[in-house]
Amino acid sequence: MTSNVKTSGEAAAGEAGRDFIRDIVKADLDAGRVKEVVTRFPPEPNGYLHIGHAKSICLNFGIAQEFGGRCHLRFDDTNPTKEEQEYIDAIERDVRWLGFDWGRHLYHASDYFGRLYNWAEDLIRTGKAYVDDQSQDEIRQNRGTLTEPGKNSPFRNRSVEENLDLFRRMRAGEFPNGARVLRAKIDMASGNINMRDPVLYRILHVSHPRTGTAWKIYPSYDFAHGQCDAIEGITHSICTLEFEDHRPLYDWCIENLDVPSRPHQYEFARLNLTYTVLSKRVLTLLVRNGHVSGWDDPRMPTIAGLRRRGVPPAAIRDFIKRIGVAKANSLVDVSMLEFSLREELNNTALRRMAVLRPIKAVIENYPEGQVEELDAVNHPDDPAAGSRKIKFGRELYIEQEDFMESPPKKFFRLSPGAEVRLRYAYFITCKEAVKNAKGEITELRCTYDPATKGGNAPDGRKVKATIHWVSAMHSMPAEVRIYDPLFLKPVPDVANFANELNPNSLELLNGARIEPALADAKLEVPVQFERNGYFCLDPDSKPGKPVFNRTIGLRDTWAKEKVAG
Ligand code: ATP
Ligand code: MG
């Protein structure tokens, strides 16, 4: 089925100069300080990307798009103990899915291991780096504190020759892990702890996904990052605020090395979102300890989880655009993301009928064996989305919660003696609720008014409620998975996260009934189940046993429960 429903938030690009980073880029271009803006997104392949990374992706790729430059995808693969090919593949897939393209500009910090090594030797030769034999603990103890200066290492004044010899032997694999490190020789009394002779290289006898066993030493993030930027001609190296204190070191490396360009680092506030955590470490533990089914569990704030749940990339881009880019850390309410999501899905999702918790309704005055086809529109605001035929018969399913035997005053749906409209069909009146021996309602006996076909009464009488339904004979069974936030508190305690998980974040409904048109449902393409919310097919589906994820409800009921609870 084709539809020309327009999508909101379609373009990832926006007007230039609408945040402080774009202002800087624009000023640099206007003043001719840079000719072409070059940015990069530098994930470490030690986990899947999450919605926080999406902010960085939209910013880096967005700026390149808006100002006619380019954005590189660079894997910051300097720590082979935690990095895996699975993560590399997932990251590429997720960035593409978000709508961004690095073209031929795919790089890896490991592509530059040789050049980084040579630069480290240069620092040794100019007396700006030394091999330190202190243990990790000693280095930590001698680093000092915020109020006290650090202590110089007893190995700080080794000769250039000795340093070169030891560093080459570190590289050759002569020493075990942790035996020695290469440190920059800057200032152990610096007010900035990052400048107190930071570690540039450490020994790690670990095979690397790309370089195999070629290297026994690996550069630190601080030594690798700026030099990689310089090699690639990055003009604006945009990162999150926790790197602000690392900037002097970034600049120190660039100033003290013969690098091919002079990149600058700019910091912005990371995204924090309520009712979830955006820490790769915690997300990794959620997966490893089985709190979720995997990185793409639809409750996860990962791009893969959001995709599986049915969140379209346009909704994520729209959300990122709305929250903007600032210099001070803040917390964004998850309802902002849900707002963007509902806007997008309201425009794009086709309408279908599904009954999540069915109860049978028998239309006593409808002839046995008769079936008729009724027209149902696919999208109320988009005639081009067309309509479909839905089958109506004597036995239907309706939602259990649309019936009450003894309803309170304001309940206008079905109850004994009450009349309601069945969407796209007829008015029906409930005559009786049939019960089993235990007193549970097993079926509703109803009558319909043939004159109300299409949903209006010729005599002009009104009904206060319209409910959805499916034909008992023609509908298909389905499993439906309803999600609520993974965490109970708006700001989960990360140190204690396992105790703060929402025990009811997943509700399984095994007996849902869906209309036949949903046999064509596609992965990652949500449809609206009328009155129930937006849902999309899950990859766990099997032929004849579809599984649907609730992407999101029609309204923010969670917010109401929170207030009520
Ligand atoms: P790690 O602790 O493993 O470094 P990380 O989330 O920083 O975790 P990276 O792979 O280093 O992971 O992140 C890639 C880029 O995404 C970095 O530039 C980082 O600043 C940015 N980023 C990470 N988390 C967020 C966030 N919550 N909001 C915005 N940007 C983020
Ligand atoms: Mg990081």
Coordinates of C-alpha atoms and ligand atoms in Angstrom, one line a residue:
M1 CA 0.0 0.0 0.0
T2 CA 1.4 3.4 -0.8
S3 CA 0.6 6.6 1.0
N4 CA 1.7 10.1 0.3
V5 CA 1.2 11.3 3.9
K6 CA 3.7 14.0 4.6
T7 CA 6.3 13.5 7.3
S8 CA 7.0 16.1 9.8
G9 CA 10.6 16.9 10.8
E10 CA 11.7 15.3 7.5
A11 CA 14.8 17.4 7.0
A12 CA 17.7 16.9 9.4
A13 CA 19.0 20.4 8.4
G14 CA 17.8 23.6 9.9
E15 CA 18.6 27.3 9.7
A16 CA 22.2 28.2 10.2
G17 CA 23.5 29.8 13.4
R18 CA 20.8 28.7 15.7
D19 CA 23.0 27.6 18.6
F20 CA 26.4 28.6 19.9
I21 CA 28.3 25.9 18.0
R22 CA 26.6 26.8 14.8
D23 CA 27.4 30.5 15.6
I24 CA 31.1 29.6 15.9
V25 CA 31.1 27.6 12.7
K26 CA 29.4 30.4 10.8
A27 CA 31.8 33.0 12.2
D28 CA 34.8 30.9 11.2
L29 CA 33.5 30.5 7.7
D30 CA 32.5 34.1 7.3
A31 CA 35.9 35.3 8.5
G32 CA 37.7 32.8 6.2
R33 CA 39.4 31.0 9.1
V34 CA 38.1 27.8 7.7
K35 CA 37.2 27.1 4.0
E36 CA 35.2 24.0 4.5
V37 CA 33.8 22.8 7.8
V38 CA 34.8 19.3 8.7
T39 CA 33.3 17.5 11.7
R40 CA 33.4 14.0 12.9
F41 CA 31.4 11.6 15.0
P42 CA 33.8 9.5 17.1
P43 CA 32.1 6.6 18.8
E44 CA 34.1 4.0 20.8
P45 CA 32.8 0.6 19.5
N46 CA 32.2 -0.7 23.0
G47 CA 28.4 -0.7 23.0
Y48 CA 25.4 0.3 20.9
L49 CA 24.5 3.9 20.2
H50 CA 21.8 5.5 22.3
I51 CA 19.6 8.6 22.0
G52 CA 22.3 10.7 23.6
H53 CA 24.7 9.8 20.8
A54 CA 21.9 10.7 18.4
K55 CA 22.3 14.3 19.7
S56 CA 26.0 14.2 18.8
I57 CA 25.3 12.6 15.4
C58 CA 22.6 15.2 14.5
L59 CA 24.9 18.0 15.6
N60 CA 28.0 16.8 13.8
F61 CA 26.4 15.6 10.6
G62 CA 23.8 18.3 10.7
I63 CA 26.4 21.1 10.8
A64 CA 28.3 19.6 8.0
Q65 CA 25.1 19.4 5.9
E66 CA 23.9 22.9 6.7
F67 CA 27.3 24.6 6.0
G68 CA 28.2 22.5 3.0
G69 CA 31.1 20.6 4.6
R70 CA 31.5 17.0 5.5
C71 CA 31.3 14.8 8.6
H72 CA 33.5 11.8 9.2
L73 CA 32.6 8.6 11.0
R74 CA 35.6 7.7 13.1
F75 CA 35.8 4.7 15.3
D76 CA 37.7 5.6 18.4
D77 CA 39.1 2.1 18.7
T78 CA 42.0 2.6 21.1
N79 CA 40.8 0.2 23.8
P80 CA 40.7 -3.4 22.3
T81 CA 39.7 -4.9 25.7
K82 CA 36.1 -3.7 25.3
E83 CA 35.7 -3.3 21.6
E84 CA 33.9 -5.7 19.3
Q85 CA 33.0 -6.0 15.6
E86 CA 29.4 -6.4 16.5
Y87 CA 29.4 -2.9 17.9
I88 CA 31.2 -1.5 14.8
D89 CA 28.5 -3.0 12.6
A90 CA 25.7 -1.8 14.8
I91 CA 27.0 1.8 14.9
E92 CA 27.3 2.0 11.1
R93 CA 23.8 0.7 10.7
D94 CA 22.4 3.1 13.3
V95 CA 24.0 6.2 11.9
R96 CA 22.8 5.4 8.5
W97 CA 19.3 4.6 9.8
L98 CA 19.2 8.0 11.5
G99 CA 19.6 9.5 8.0
F100 CA 23.2 10.4 7.8
D101 CA 25.9 9.5 5.4
W102 CA 29.7 9.7 5.8
G103 CA 30.3 8.9 2.2
R104 CA 33.9 7.6 1.8
H105 CA 34.9 9.2 5.1
L106 CA 35.0 6.2 7.3
Y107 CA 38.0 6.1 9.6
H108 CA 39.4 4.4 12.6
A109 CA 41.8 5.7 15.2
S110 CA 43.6 2.4 14.6
D111 CA 44.3 3.5 10.9
Y112 CA 46.7 6.0 12.5
F113 CA 48.5 3.8 15.1
G114 CA 51.7 4.1 13.1
R115 CA 51.7 7.9 12.9
L116 CA 50.6 8.2 16.5
Y117 CA 53.5 6.1 17.5
N118 CA 55.9 8.2 15.6
W119 CA 54.6 11.3 17.2
A120 CA 55.1 9.8 20.6
E121 CA 58.7 9.2 19.7
D122 CA 59.0 12.8 18.6
L123 CA 57.8 13.9 22.0
I124 CA 60.4 11.7 23.6
R125 CA 63.1 13.2 21.4
T126 CA 62.1 16.7 22.3
G127 CA 62.1 15.8 26.0
K128 CA 58.3 16.1 26.3
A129 CA 57.5 12.5 27.2
Y130 CA 59.1 9.8 29.3
V131 CA 58.6 6.1 30.2
D132 CA 57.4 5.7 33.8
D133 CA 57.9 2.4 35.6
Q134 CA 55.5 3.3 38.5
S135 CA 52.6 1.0 39.0
Q136 CA 49.1 2.2 38.2
D137 CA 48.4 2.7 41.9
E138 CA 51.6 4.7 42.4
I139 CA 50.8 6.9 39.5
R140 CA 47.3 7.5 41.0
Q141 CA 48.7 8.2 44.5
N142 CA 51.3 10.6 43.2
R143 CA 48.9 12.5 41.0
G144 CA 47.8 14.7 43.9
T145 CA 44.3 16.1 44.4
L146 CA 42.3 19.2 43.5
T147 CA 44.0 21.0 46.4
E148 CA 47.4 19.4 46.4
P149 CA 50.0 19.2 43.6
G150 CA 51.2 15.8 42.4
K151 CA 54.7 14.4 42.9
N152 CA 57.2 14.0 40.2
S153 CA 57.9 10.4 39.2
P154 CA 61.4 9.1 40.1
F155 CA 61.6 8.1 36.4
R156 CA 60.8 11.6 35.1
N157 CA 64.3 12.6 34.2
R158 CA 65.4 9.6 32.2
S159 CA 67.5 10.4 29.2
V160 CA 66.1 10.6 25.7
E161 CA 68.1 7.5 24.8
E162 CA 66.8 5.4 27.7
N163 CA 63.2 6.6 27.0
L164 CA 63.4 5.7 23.4
D165 CA 64.9 2.3 24.1
L166 CA 62.2 1.5 26.7
F167 CA 59.4 2.8 24.6
R168 CA 60.5 0.7 21.6
R169 CA 60.8 -2.3 23.8
M170 CA 57.3 -1.6 25.1
R171 CA 56.1 -1.7 21.5
A172 CA 58.0 -4.9 20.8
G173 CA 56.1 -6.6 23.6
E174 CA 59.0 -7.1 26.0
F175 CA 57.1 -6.1 29.1
P176 CA 53.9 -7.4 30.7
N177 CA 50.7 -5.3 30.9
G178 CA 50.9 -2.5 33.4
A179 CA 54.7 -2.7 33.7
R180 CA 55.4 0.7 32.2
V181 CA 53.6 3.6 30.5
L182 CA 54.6 6.5 28.4
R183 CA 53.7 9.9 29.9
A184 CA 53.7 13.4 28.7
K185 CA 56.1 15.6 30.7
I186 CA 54.0 18.7 31.4
D187 CA 53.5 19.8 35.0
M188 CA 52.8 17.7 38.1
A189 CA 51.7 20.9 39.9
S190 CA 49.2 22.0 37.3
G191 CA 45.8 23.2 38.6
N192 CA 44.3 20.9 35.9
I193 CA 44.9 17.3 36.9
N194 CA 44.7 16.2 33.2
M195 CA 47.9 18.2 32.7
R196 CA 49.8 16.3 35.4
D197 CA 51.9 14.2 33.1
P198 CA 49.0 12.3 31.5
V199 CA 49.5 8.8 30.2
L200 CA 49.9 8.6 26.5
Y201 CA 50.5 4.9 25.9
R202 CA 49.9 1.8 27.9
I203 CA 51.0 -1.8 27.4
L204 CA 48.1 -4.1 26.5
H205 CA 48.7 -7.6 25.2
V206 CA 45.3 -7.8 23.6
S207 CA 44.3 -8.6 20.0
H208 CA 42.6 -5.7 18.3
P209 CA 39.6 -6.2 16.0
R210 CA 41.4 -4.4 13.1
T211 CA 45.2 -4.5 13.8
G212 CA 45.2 -8.0 15.3
T213 CA 48.4 -8.6 17.4
A214 CA 50.5 -6.0 15.6
W215 CA 50.4 -3.7 18.6
K216 CA 51.4 -4.4 22.3
I217 CA 50.9 -0.8 23.3
Y218 CA 47.8 1.4 22.7
P219 CA 47.4 5.2 22.8
S220 CA 45.2 6.9 25.4
Y221 CA 42.1 8.7 24.2
D222 CA 43.7 12.0 25.0
F223 CA 46.8 11.3 22.9
A224 CA 44.8 9.8 20.0
H225 CA 41.9 12.1 19.6
G226 CA 43.3 15.5 18.7
Q227 CA 46.0 13.9 16.5
C228 CA 43.3 11.9 14.6
D229 CA 41.4 15.2 14.2
A230 CA 44.5 16.9 12.8
I231 CA 45.2 14.0 10.4
E232 CA 41.7 14.2 9.0
G233 CA 41.6 18.0 8.8
I234 CA 38.7 18.3 11.3
T235 CA 38.0 22.0 11.8
H236 CA 35.5 21.7 14.7
S237 CA 36.0 18.8 17.0
I238 CA 32.7 18.8 18.9
C239 CA 32.3 16.8 22.1
T240 CA 30.5 16.7 25.4
L241 CA 31.2 18.9 28.4
E242 CA 33.2 16.3 30.4
F243 CA 36.0 16.9 27.9
E244 CA 36.3 20.6 28.7
D245 CA 39.1 19.9 31.2
H246 CA 40.9 17.9 28.6
R247 CA 41.0 20.7 26.1
P248 CA 44.3 22.1 27.4
L249 CA 45.9 18.7 26.8
Y250 CA 44.3 18.5 23.4
D251 CA 45.8 21.8 22.6
W252 CA 49.2 20.9 24.2
C253 CA 49.5 17.8 21.9
I254 CA 48.6 19.8 18.8
E255 CA 51.1 22.6 19.7
N256 CA 53.9 20.2 20.5
L257 CA 53.6 17.9 17.5
D258 CA 54.2 18.4 13.8
V259 CA 50.6 17.8 12.8
P260 CA 49.1 18.5 9.4
S261 CA 46.3 20.8 10.7
R262 CA 45.1 22.7 13.8
P263 CA 41.7 21.5 14.9
H264 CA 39.8 23.1 17.8
Q265 CA 37.7 21.4 20.3
Y266 CA 34.2 22.7 21.4
E267 CA 32.1 21.3 24.1
F268 CA 28.3 21.1 24.4
A269 CA 25.9 19.6 27.1
R270 CA 25.2 16.0 26.8
L271 CA 21.6 14.7 26.6
N272 CA 20.1 13.4 29.8
L273 CA 16.6 11.9 29.6
T274 CA 14.2 11.1 32.4
Y275 CA 13.2 7.5 33.3
T276 CA 16.2 6.0 31.5
V277 CA 20.0 6.0 31.7
L278 CA 22.3 7.1 28.9
S279 CA 25.5 5.4 30.2
K280 CA 27.0 2.7 28.0
R281 CA 28.4 1.0 31.1
V282 CA 24.9 0.7 32.6
L283 CA 23.3 -0.3 29.3
T284 CA 25.9 -3.0 28.9
L285 CA 25.1 -4.4 32.4
L286 CA 21.4 -4.3 31.6
V287 CA 22.1 -6.5 28.6
R288 CA 24.7 -8.8 30.2
N289 CA 22.6 -9.4 33.4
G290 CA 19.5 -10.2 31.4
H291 CA 17.4 -7.3 32.6
V292 CA 16.4 -6.7 29.0
S293 CA 16.4 -9.1 26.0
G294 CA 19.3 -7.4 24.3
W295 CA 20.7 -4.1 23.0
D296 CA 17.6 -3.8 20.8
D297 CA 15.1 -4.5 23.5
P298 CA 12.3 -2.0 22.7
R299 CA 12.6 -0.6 26.2
M300 CA 16.2 0.4 25.7
P301 CA 17.1 4.0 24.9
T302 CA 19.4 2.6 22.2
I303 CA 18.9 3.5 18.6
A304 CA 18.4 -0.2 17.9
G305 CA 15.8 -0.5 20.6
L306 CA 14.0 2.6 19.5
R307 CA 14.0 1.4 15.9
R308 CA 12.7 -2.1 16.9
R309 CA 10.0 -0.4 18.9
G310 CA 8.8 1.6 15.9
V311 CA 10.3 5.1 16.5
P312 CA 11.0 6.6 13.1
P313 CA 14.3 8.4 12.5
A314 CA 12.4 11.6 11.6
A315 CA 10.9 11.6 15.2
I316 CA 14.4 11.4 16.7
R317 CA 15.7 14.1 14.5
D318 CA 12.8 16.3 15.3
F319 CA 13.3 15.8 19.0
I320 CA 17.0 16.6 18.8
K321 CA 16.1 19.8 16.9
R322 CA 13.6 20.8 19.5
I323 CA 15.9 20.4 22.5
G324 CA 18.6 22.4 21.0
V325 CA 22.3 22.6 21.9
A326 CA 23.5 24.4 25.0
K327 CA 26.5 24.8 27.2
A328 CA 25.0 23.8 30.5
N329 CA 24.0 20.3 31.4
S330 CA 20.3 19.7 31.9
L331 CA 17.7 17.0 32.0
V332 CA 15.1 16.5 29.2
D333 CA 11.7 15.1 30.1
V334 CA 11.1 11.9 28.1
S335 CA 7.6 13.4 27.2
M336 CA 9.5 15.7 24.8
L337 CA 10.6 12.7 22.8
E338 CA 7.1 11.2 23.0
F339 CA 5.7 14.5 21.7
S340 CA 7.9 14.3 18.6
L341 CA 7.0 10.7 18.2
R342 CA 3.3 11.2 18.4
E343 CA 3.5 14.1 15.9
E344 CA 5.3 12.0 13.4
L345 CA 3.2 8.9 13.8
N346 CA -0.1 10.8 13.8
N347 CA 0.9 12.1 10.3
T348 CA 2.4 8.9 8.9
A349 CA 0.9 5.8 10.5
L350 CA -2.0 4.1 8.7
R351 CA -5.0 3.3 10.8
R352 CA -6.0 -0.3 11.6
M353 CA -8.3 -2.1 14.1
A354 CA -7.0 -4.5 16.7
V355 CA -8.6 -5.7 19.9
L356 CA -6.0 -6.2 22.6
R357 CA -8.1 -7.9 25.3
P358 CA -11.0 -9.4 23.5
I359 CA -14.4 -10.4 24.6
K360 CA -16.8 -11.9 22.1
A361 CA -20.0 -10.0 21.1
V362 CA -22.7 -12.0 19.3
I363 CA -25.1 -10.0 17.2
E364 CA -28.2 -12.0 17.6
N365 CA -30.3 -10.4 14.8
Y366 CA -27.5 -10.7 12.2
P367 CA -28.0 -13.7 10.0
E368 CA -25.8 -16.7 10.7
G369 CA -23.2 -17.3 7.9
Q370 CA -23.7 -13.8 6.5
V371 CA -20.6 -11.6 5.9
E372 CA -20.5 -8.1 4.5
E373 CA -17.6 -5.8 3.6
L374 CA -17.5 -2.3 4.9
D375 CA -15.2 0.6 4.0
A376 CA -12.6 1.8 6.4
V377 CA -10.3 4.7 5.7
N378 CA -6.6 4.2 6.1
H379 CA -5.8 7.8 7.3
P380 CA -8.4 10.4 8.3
D381 CA -6.3 13.3 7.0
D382 CA -4.9 11.8 3.9
P383 CA -7.4 10.7 1.2
A384 CA -4.5 9.4 -0.9
A385 CA -3.9 6.7 1.7
G386 CA -7.1 5.2 0.5
S387 CA -9.4 2.8 2.2
R388 CA -9.8 -0.9 2.7
K389 CA -12.6 -3.4 3.1
I390 CA -13.2 -4.9 6.5
K391 CA -15.4 -7.9 7.1
F392 CA -18.4 -7.8 9.4
G393 CA -20.3 -10.8 10.6
R394 CA -22.4 -12.1 13.4
E395 CA -19.6 -12.7 15.8
L396 CA -17.2 -10.0 16.7
Y397 CA -14.6 -9.2 19.3
I398 CA -14.6 -5.9 21.2
E399 CA -12.3 -4.7 23.9
Q400 CA -13.1 -6.0 27.4
E401 CA -12.8 -2.5 28.9
D402 CA -15.4 -1.2 26.5
F403 CA -18.0 -3.1 28.4
M404 CA -19.2 -2.6 32.0
E405 CA -22.1 -4.6 33.5
S406 CA -22.9 -1.9 36.1
P407 CA -21.4 1.3 34.7
P408 CA -20.8 4.5 36.6
K409 CA -22.6 7.6 35.4
K410 CA -20.1 8.8 32.9
F411 CA -19.4 5.5 31.2
F412 CA -20.9 5.8 27.7
R413 CA -19.6 2.7 26.2
L414 CA -21.3 -0.7 26.1
S415 CA -23.4 -1.9 29.1
P416 CA -26.7 -3.8 29.3
G417 CA -29.3 -1.7 27.4
A418 CA -26.8 0.8 26.1
E419 CA -26.2 1.6 22.4
V420 CA -22.8 2.4 20.8
R421 CA -21.4 2.8 17.4
L422 CA -19.1 0.2 16.0
R423 CA -16.4 2.0 14.0
Y424 CA -17.2 2.0 10.2
A425 CA -20.2 -0.4 10.9
Y426 CA -23.4 -0.2 12.8
F427 CA -25.0 0.8 16.0
I428 CA -25.3 -2.1 18.4
T429 CA -27.2 -2.5 21.7
C430 CA -26.1 -4.9 24.4
K431 CA -28.9 -7.2 25.6
E432 CA -27.1 -9.4 28.1
A433 CA -23.8 -10.5 29.5
V434 CA -23.4 -14.3 29.5
K435 CA -21.4 -15.7 32.4
N436 CA -19.7 -19.0 33.2
A437 CA -20.0 -21.0 36.4
K438 CA -17.4 -18.8 38.1
G439 CA -19.4 -15.7 37.3
E440 CA -17.0 -14.4 34.7
I441 CA -18.4 -12.7 31.6
T442 CA -17.7 -15.0 28.6
E443 CA -19.7 -13.3 25.9
L444 CA -22.0 -10.4 25.2
R445 CA -25.3 -10.8 23.4
C446 CA -26.2 -7.8 21.3
T447 CA -28.5 -6.6 18.5
Y448 CA -27.7 -4.3 15.6
D449 CA -29.7 -1.7 13.7
P450 CA -29.4 -2.5 10.0
A451 CA -30.4 1.1 9.2
T452 CA -27.3 2.5 10.8
K453 CA -24.8 1.0 8.3
G454 CA -21.8 3.2 7.9
G455 CA -22.3 4.6 11.4
N456 CA -25.3 7.0 11.3
A457 CA -28.9 6.6 12.2
P458 CA -31.5 7.8 9.7
D459 CA -33.7 9.0 12.6
G460 CA -30.9 11.2 13.8
R461 CA -30.5 9.5 17.2
K462 CA -27.0 9.9 18.7
V463 CA -24.7 7.6 20.5
K464 CA -22.0 8.9 22.8
A465 CA -19.3 6.3 22.1
T466 CA -17.7 4.7 19.1
I467 CA -15.7 1.6 19.8
H468 CA -13.4 -0.6 17.6
W469 CA -13.9 -4.2 16.9
V470 CA -12.8 -7.1 14.7
S471 CA -14.7 -10.0 13.1
A472 CA -14.3 -13.1 15.1
M473 CA -14.1 -15.3 12.0
H474 CA -11.7 -13.1 10.0
S475 CA -9.4 -11.6 12.6
M476 CA -6.0 -13.2 13.4
P477 CA -4.5 -13.9 16.7
A478 CA -1.5 -11.8 17.8
E479 CA 0.8 -11.2 20.7
V480 CA 1.1 -7.6 21.8
R481 CA 3.9 -6.2 24.0
I482 CA 3.1 -3.1 26.0
Y483 CA 6.1 -1.1 27.3
D484 CA 6.4 1.3 30.1
P485 CA 9.6 3.1 31.2
L486 CA 12.5 0.9 32.2
F487 CA 13.0 2.9 35.4
L488 CA 10.7 3.9 38.2
K489 CA 12.3 7.2 39.0
P490 CA 12.8 10.2 36.7
V491 CA 16.5 10.2 37.6
P492 CA 17.6 6.7 38.4
D493 CA 20.5 6.2 40.7
V494 CA 23.0 4.8 38.3
A495 CA 25.1 3.2 41.1
N496 CA 22.1 1.2 42.2
F497 CA 20.3 0.8 39.0
A498 CA 19.2 -2.9 39.3
N499 CA 17.0 -1.9 42.3
E500 CA 15.4 0.9 40.4
L501 CA 14.1 -1.0 37.5
N502 CA 10.3 -0.8 36.8
P503 CA 9.1 -4.4 37.3
N504 CA 6.1 -3.7 35.1
S505 CA 8.0 -2.2 32.1
L506 CA 6.8 -5.1 29.9
E507 CA 3.3 -6.4 29.7
L508 CA 2.5 -9.4 27.4
L509 CA -0.9 -9.7 25.9
N510 CA -1.2 -13.2 24.3
G511 CA -4.8 -13.2 23.1
A512 CA -5.1 -10.0 20.9
R513 CA -7.1 -10.2 17.7
I514 CA -6.0 -8.1 14.7
E515 CA -7.8 -7.3 11.5
P516 CA -6.6 -9.2 8.3
A517 CA -5.0 -6.1 6.7
L518 CA -2.4 -6.3 9.5
A519 CA -1.0 -9.4 7.8
D520 CA 0.9 -6.9 5.6
A521 CA 2.4 -5.1 8.6
K522 CA 6.2 -4.4 8.2
L523 CA 9.0 -4.3 10.7
E524 CA 9.8 -0.7 11.9
V525 CA 6.7 0.8 10.2
P526 CA 4.2 1.6 12.9
V527 CA 0.4 1.6 12.4
Q528 CA -2.2 3.1 14.6
F529 CA -4.4 0.5 16.3
E530 CA -7.5 2.8 16.5
R531 CA -8.0 4.0 20.1
N532 CA -5.1 1.8 21.4
G533 CA -2.0 3.6 20.2
Y534 CA 0.8 3.0 17.7
F535 CA 2.2 -0.4 17.2
C536 CA 4.7 -2.1 14.9
L537 CA 5.6 -5.6 14.0
D538 CA 8.4 -7.2 16.0
P539 CA 11.1 -9.4 14.5
D540 CA 10.1 -12.2 17.0
S541 CA 7.0 -12.7 14.8
K542 CA 6.5 -16.1 13.1
P543 CA 4.2 -17.0 10.3
G544 CA 0.7 -17.1 11.7
K545 CA 2.0 -15.7 15.0
P546 CA 2.6 -12.0 14.6
V547 CA 4.1 -10.0 17.5
F548 CA 3.4 -6.3 17.8
N549 CA 5.2 -3.8 20.0
R550 CA 3.4 -0.8 21.3
T551 CA 5.5 2.1 20.1
I552 CA 3.5 4.5 22.2
G553 CA 0.0 5.2 23.4
L554 CA -2.2 7.9 21.9
R555 CA -2.0 10.1 25.0
D556 CA 0.5 10.4 27.8
T557 CA -1.2 8.1 30.3
W558 CA 2.0 7.5 32.2
A559 CA 2.3 11.1 33.2
K560 CA -1.2 10.9 34.6
E561 CA -0.5 7.6 36.5
K562 CA 2.6 9.3 38.0
V563 CA 0.5 12.1 39.4
A564 CA -2.2 9.8 40.6
G565 CA 0.2 7.3 42.1
Ligands
ATP1 P1 32.1 6.0 27.0 O1 31.9 6.2 28.5 O2 32.2 4.6 26.6 O3 33.1 6.9 26.4 P2 30.2 7.6 25.6 O4 28.8 7.6 25.7 O5 31.0 8.9 25.8 O6 30.7 6.5 26.5 P3 31.4 7.5 23.0 O7 31.4 6.3 22.0 O8 32.8 7.9 23.4 O9 30.6 7.0 24.2 O10 30.6 8.7 22.4 C1 30.7 9.1 21.1 C2 30.3 10.6 21.0 O11 29.0 10.8 21.5 C3 31.2 11.4 21.9 O12 31.6 12.6 21.2 C4 30.4 11.8 23.1 O13 30.7 13.0 23.6 C5 29.0 11.8 22.5 N1 27.9 11.5 23.5 C6 27.9 10.4 24.3 N2 26.9 10.5 25.1 C7 26.2 11.6 24.8 C8 25.0 12.2 25.3 N3 24.3 11.7 26.3 N4 24.6 13.3 24.7 C9 25.3 13.9 23.7 N5 26.4 13.3 23.2 C10 26.9 12.2 23.7
MG2 MG 33.3 8.8 25.4

